[in-house]
MMTF fields as JSON, N, C-alpha, C and O atoms, coordinates in Angstrom:
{
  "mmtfVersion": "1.0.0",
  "mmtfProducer": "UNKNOWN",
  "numBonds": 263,
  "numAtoms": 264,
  "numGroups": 66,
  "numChains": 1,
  "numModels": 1,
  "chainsPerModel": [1],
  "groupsPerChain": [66],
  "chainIdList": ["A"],
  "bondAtomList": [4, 2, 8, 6, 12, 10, 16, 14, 20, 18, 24, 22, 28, 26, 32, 30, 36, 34, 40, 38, 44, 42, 48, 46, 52, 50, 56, 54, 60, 58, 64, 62, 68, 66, 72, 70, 76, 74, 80, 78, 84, 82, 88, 86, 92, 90, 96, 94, 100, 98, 104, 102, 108, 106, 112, 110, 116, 114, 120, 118, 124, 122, 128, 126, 132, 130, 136, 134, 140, 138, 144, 142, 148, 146, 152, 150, 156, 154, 160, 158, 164, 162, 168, 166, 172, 170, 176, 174, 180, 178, 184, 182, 188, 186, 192, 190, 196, 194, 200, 198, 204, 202, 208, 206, 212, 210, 216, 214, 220, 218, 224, 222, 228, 226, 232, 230, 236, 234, 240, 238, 244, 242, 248, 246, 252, 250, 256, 254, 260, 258],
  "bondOrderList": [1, 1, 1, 1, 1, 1, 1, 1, 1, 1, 1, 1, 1, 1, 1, 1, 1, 1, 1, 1, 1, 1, 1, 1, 1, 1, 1, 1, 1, 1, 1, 1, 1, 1, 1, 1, 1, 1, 1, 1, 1, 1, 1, 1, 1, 1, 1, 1, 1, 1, 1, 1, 1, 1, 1, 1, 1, 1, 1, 1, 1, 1, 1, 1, 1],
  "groupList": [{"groupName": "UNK", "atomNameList": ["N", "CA", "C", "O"], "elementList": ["N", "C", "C", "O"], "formalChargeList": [0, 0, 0, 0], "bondAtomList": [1, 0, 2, 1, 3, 2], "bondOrderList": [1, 1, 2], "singleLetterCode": "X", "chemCompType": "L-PEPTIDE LINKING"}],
  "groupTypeList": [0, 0, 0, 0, 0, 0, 0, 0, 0, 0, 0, 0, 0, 0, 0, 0, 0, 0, 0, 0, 0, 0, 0, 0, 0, 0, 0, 0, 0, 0, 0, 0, 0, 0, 0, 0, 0, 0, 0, 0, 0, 0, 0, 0, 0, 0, 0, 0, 0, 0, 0, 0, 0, 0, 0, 0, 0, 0, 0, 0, 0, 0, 0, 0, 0, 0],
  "groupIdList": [1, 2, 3, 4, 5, 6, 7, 8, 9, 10, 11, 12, 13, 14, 15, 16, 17, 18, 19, 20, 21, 22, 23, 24, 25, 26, 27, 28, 29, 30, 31, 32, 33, 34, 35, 36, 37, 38, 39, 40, 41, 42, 43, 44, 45, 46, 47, 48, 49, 50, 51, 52, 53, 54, 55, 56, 57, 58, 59, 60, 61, 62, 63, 64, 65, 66],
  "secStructList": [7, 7, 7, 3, 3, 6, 6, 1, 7, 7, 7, 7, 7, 7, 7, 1, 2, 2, 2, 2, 6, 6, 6, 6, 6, 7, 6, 6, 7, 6, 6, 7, 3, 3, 3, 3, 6, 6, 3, 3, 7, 7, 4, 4, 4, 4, 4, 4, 7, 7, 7, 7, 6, 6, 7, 3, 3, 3, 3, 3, 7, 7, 7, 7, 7, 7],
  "xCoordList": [208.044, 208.616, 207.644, 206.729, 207.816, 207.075, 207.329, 207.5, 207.384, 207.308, 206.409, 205.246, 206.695, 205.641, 205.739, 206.556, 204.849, 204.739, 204.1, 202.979, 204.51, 203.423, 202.847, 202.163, 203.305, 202.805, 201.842, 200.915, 201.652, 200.701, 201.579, 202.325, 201.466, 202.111, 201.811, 200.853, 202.454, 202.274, 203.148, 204.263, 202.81, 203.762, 204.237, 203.388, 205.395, 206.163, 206.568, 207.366, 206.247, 207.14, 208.391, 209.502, 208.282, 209.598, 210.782, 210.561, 212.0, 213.004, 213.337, 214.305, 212.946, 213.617, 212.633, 211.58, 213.175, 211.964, 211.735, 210.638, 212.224, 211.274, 210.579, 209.918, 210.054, 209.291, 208.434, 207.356, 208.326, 207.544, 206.478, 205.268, 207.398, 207.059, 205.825, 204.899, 206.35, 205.533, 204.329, 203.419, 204.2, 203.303, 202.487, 201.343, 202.77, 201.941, 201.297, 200.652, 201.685, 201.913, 202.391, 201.684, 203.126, 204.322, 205.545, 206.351, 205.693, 206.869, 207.062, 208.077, 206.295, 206.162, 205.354, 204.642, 205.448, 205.236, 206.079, 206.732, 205.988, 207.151, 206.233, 205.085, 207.725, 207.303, 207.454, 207.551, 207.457, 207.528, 209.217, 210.262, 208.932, 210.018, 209.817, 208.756, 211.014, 210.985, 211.918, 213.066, 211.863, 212.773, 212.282, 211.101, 213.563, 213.721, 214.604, 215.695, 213.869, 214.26, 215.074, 216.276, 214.39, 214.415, 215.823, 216.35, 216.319, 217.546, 216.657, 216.48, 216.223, 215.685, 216.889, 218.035, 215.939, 216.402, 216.727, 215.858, 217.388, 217.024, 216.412, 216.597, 215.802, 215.099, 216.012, 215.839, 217.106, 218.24, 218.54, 219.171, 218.255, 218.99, 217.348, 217.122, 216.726, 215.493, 215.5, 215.324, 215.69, 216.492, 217.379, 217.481, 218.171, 218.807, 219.177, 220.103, 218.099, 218.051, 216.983, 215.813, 217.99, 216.929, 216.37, 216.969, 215.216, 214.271, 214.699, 215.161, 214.409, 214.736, 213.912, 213.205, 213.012, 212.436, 212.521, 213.549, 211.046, 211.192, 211.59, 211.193, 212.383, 211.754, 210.69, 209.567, 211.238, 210.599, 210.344, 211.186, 209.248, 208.993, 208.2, 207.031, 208.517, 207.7, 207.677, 208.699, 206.763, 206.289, 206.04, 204.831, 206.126, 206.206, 205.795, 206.555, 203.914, 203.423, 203.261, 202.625, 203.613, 202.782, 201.451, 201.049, 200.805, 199.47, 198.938, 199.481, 198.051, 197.622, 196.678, 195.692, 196.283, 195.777, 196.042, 196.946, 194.92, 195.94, 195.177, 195.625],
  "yCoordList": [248.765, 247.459, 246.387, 246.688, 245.178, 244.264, 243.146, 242.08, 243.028, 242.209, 241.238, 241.458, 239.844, 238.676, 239.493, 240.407, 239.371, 239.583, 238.611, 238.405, 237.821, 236.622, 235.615, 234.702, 235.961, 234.524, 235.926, 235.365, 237.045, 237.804, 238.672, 239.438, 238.523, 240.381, 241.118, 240.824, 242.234, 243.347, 244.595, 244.257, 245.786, 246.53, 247.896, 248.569, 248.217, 249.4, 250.286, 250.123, 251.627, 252.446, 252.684, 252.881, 252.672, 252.957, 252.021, 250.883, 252.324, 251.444, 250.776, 250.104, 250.578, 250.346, 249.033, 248.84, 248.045, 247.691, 248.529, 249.031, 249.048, 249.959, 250.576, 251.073, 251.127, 251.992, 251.261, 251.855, 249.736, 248.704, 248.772, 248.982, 248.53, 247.951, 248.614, 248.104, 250.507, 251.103, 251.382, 251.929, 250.989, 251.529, 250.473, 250.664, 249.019, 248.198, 248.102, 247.151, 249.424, 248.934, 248.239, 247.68, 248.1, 246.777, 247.363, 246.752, 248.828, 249.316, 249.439, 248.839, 250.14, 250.307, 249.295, 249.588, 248.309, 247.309, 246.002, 245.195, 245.936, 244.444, 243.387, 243.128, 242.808, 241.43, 240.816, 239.606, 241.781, 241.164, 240.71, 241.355, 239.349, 239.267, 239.527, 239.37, 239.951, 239.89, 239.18, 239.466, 238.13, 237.944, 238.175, 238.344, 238.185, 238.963, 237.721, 237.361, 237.266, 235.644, 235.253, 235.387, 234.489, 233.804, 234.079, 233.199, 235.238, 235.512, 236.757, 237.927, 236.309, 237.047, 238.338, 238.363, 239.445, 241.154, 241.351, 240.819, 241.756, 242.24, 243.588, 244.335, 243.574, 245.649, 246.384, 247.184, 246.224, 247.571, 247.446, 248.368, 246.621, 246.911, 247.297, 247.852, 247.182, 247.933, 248.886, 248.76, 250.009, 250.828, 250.999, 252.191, 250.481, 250.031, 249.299, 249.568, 247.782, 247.057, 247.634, 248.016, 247.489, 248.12, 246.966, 246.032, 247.307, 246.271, 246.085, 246.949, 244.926, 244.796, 244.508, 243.994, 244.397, 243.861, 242.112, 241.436, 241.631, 240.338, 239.649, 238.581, 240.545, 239.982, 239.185, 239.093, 238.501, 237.859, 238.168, 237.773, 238.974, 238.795, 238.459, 238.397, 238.103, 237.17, 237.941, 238.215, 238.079, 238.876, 238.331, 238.358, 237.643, 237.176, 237.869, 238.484, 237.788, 238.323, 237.34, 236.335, 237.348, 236.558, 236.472, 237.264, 235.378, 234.913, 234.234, 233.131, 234.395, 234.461, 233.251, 233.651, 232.036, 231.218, 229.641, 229.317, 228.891, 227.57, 226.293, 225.164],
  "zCoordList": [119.185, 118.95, 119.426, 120.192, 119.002, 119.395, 120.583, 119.991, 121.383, 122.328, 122.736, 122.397, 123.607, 124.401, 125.317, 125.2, 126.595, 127.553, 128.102, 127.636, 129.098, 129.421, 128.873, 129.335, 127.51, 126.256, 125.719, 125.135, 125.642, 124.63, 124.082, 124.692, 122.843, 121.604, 122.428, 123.143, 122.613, 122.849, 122.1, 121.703, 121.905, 121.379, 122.166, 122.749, 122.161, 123.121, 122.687, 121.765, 123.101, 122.35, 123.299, 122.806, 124.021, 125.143, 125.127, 124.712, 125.514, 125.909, 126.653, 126.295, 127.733, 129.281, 129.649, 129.041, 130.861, 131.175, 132.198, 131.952, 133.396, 134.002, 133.578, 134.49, 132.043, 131.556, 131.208, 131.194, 130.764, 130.424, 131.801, 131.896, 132.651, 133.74, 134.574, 135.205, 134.208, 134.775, 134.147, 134.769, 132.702, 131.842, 132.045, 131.633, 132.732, 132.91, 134.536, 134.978, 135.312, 136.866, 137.553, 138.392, 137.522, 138.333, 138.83, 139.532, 138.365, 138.446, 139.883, 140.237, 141.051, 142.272, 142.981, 143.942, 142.587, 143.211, 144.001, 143.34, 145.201, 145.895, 145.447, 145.087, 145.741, 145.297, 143.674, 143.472, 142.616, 141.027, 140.651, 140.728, 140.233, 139.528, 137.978, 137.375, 137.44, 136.084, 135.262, 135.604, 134.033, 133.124, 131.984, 131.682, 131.086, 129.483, 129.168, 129.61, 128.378, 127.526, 128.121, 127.889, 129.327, 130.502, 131.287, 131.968, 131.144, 131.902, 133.281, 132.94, 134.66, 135.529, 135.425, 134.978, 136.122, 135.303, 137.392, 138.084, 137.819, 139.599, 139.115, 138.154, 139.937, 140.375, 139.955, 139.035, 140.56, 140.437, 139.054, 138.538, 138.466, 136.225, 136.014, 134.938, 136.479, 135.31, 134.616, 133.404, 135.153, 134.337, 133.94, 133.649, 133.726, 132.652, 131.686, 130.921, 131.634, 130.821, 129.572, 129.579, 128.555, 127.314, 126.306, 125.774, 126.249, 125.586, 123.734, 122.988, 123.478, 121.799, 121.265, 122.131, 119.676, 119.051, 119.486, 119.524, 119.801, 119.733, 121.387, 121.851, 121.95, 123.564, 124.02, 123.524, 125.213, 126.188, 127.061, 127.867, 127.732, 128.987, 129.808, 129.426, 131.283, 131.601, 133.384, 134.013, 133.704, 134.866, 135.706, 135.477, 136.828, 138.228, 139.262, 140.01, 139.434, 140.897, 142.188, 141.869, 143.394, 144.557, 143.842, 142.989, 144.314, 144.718, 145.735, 145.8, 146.638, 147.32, 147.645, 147.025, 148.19, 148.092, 148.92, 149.69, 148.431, 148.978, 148.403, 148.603]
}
């Protein structure tokens, strides 16, 4: 399916965003927020929120700086 991620196409074969998530590394990572057309997802639905054609998502790391 086709998905944004961050403002870029990307395409998925998987369902889940935890499966997104992990296929991008983020899955075992603190600290990421995530939303899916702009409704924020908590940790605990990742697996179980299932991805659709045409999604939004938008990935939220700390950065470090000043």
């Amino acid at each position: 399916m086709r998905l944004t991620i961050n403002d870029k196409e990307a395409q998925f074969t998987g369902n889940t965003l935890a499966e997104l998530l992990n296929m991008h590394g983020f899955g075992d990572k603190t600290g990421v927020a995530v939303a899916v057309n702009e409704i924020v997802i908590p940790r605990p639905e990742w697996q179980f929120h299932v991805l659709e054609e045409g999604d939004e998502i938008l990935i939220i790391i700390p950065a470090q700086g000043g």
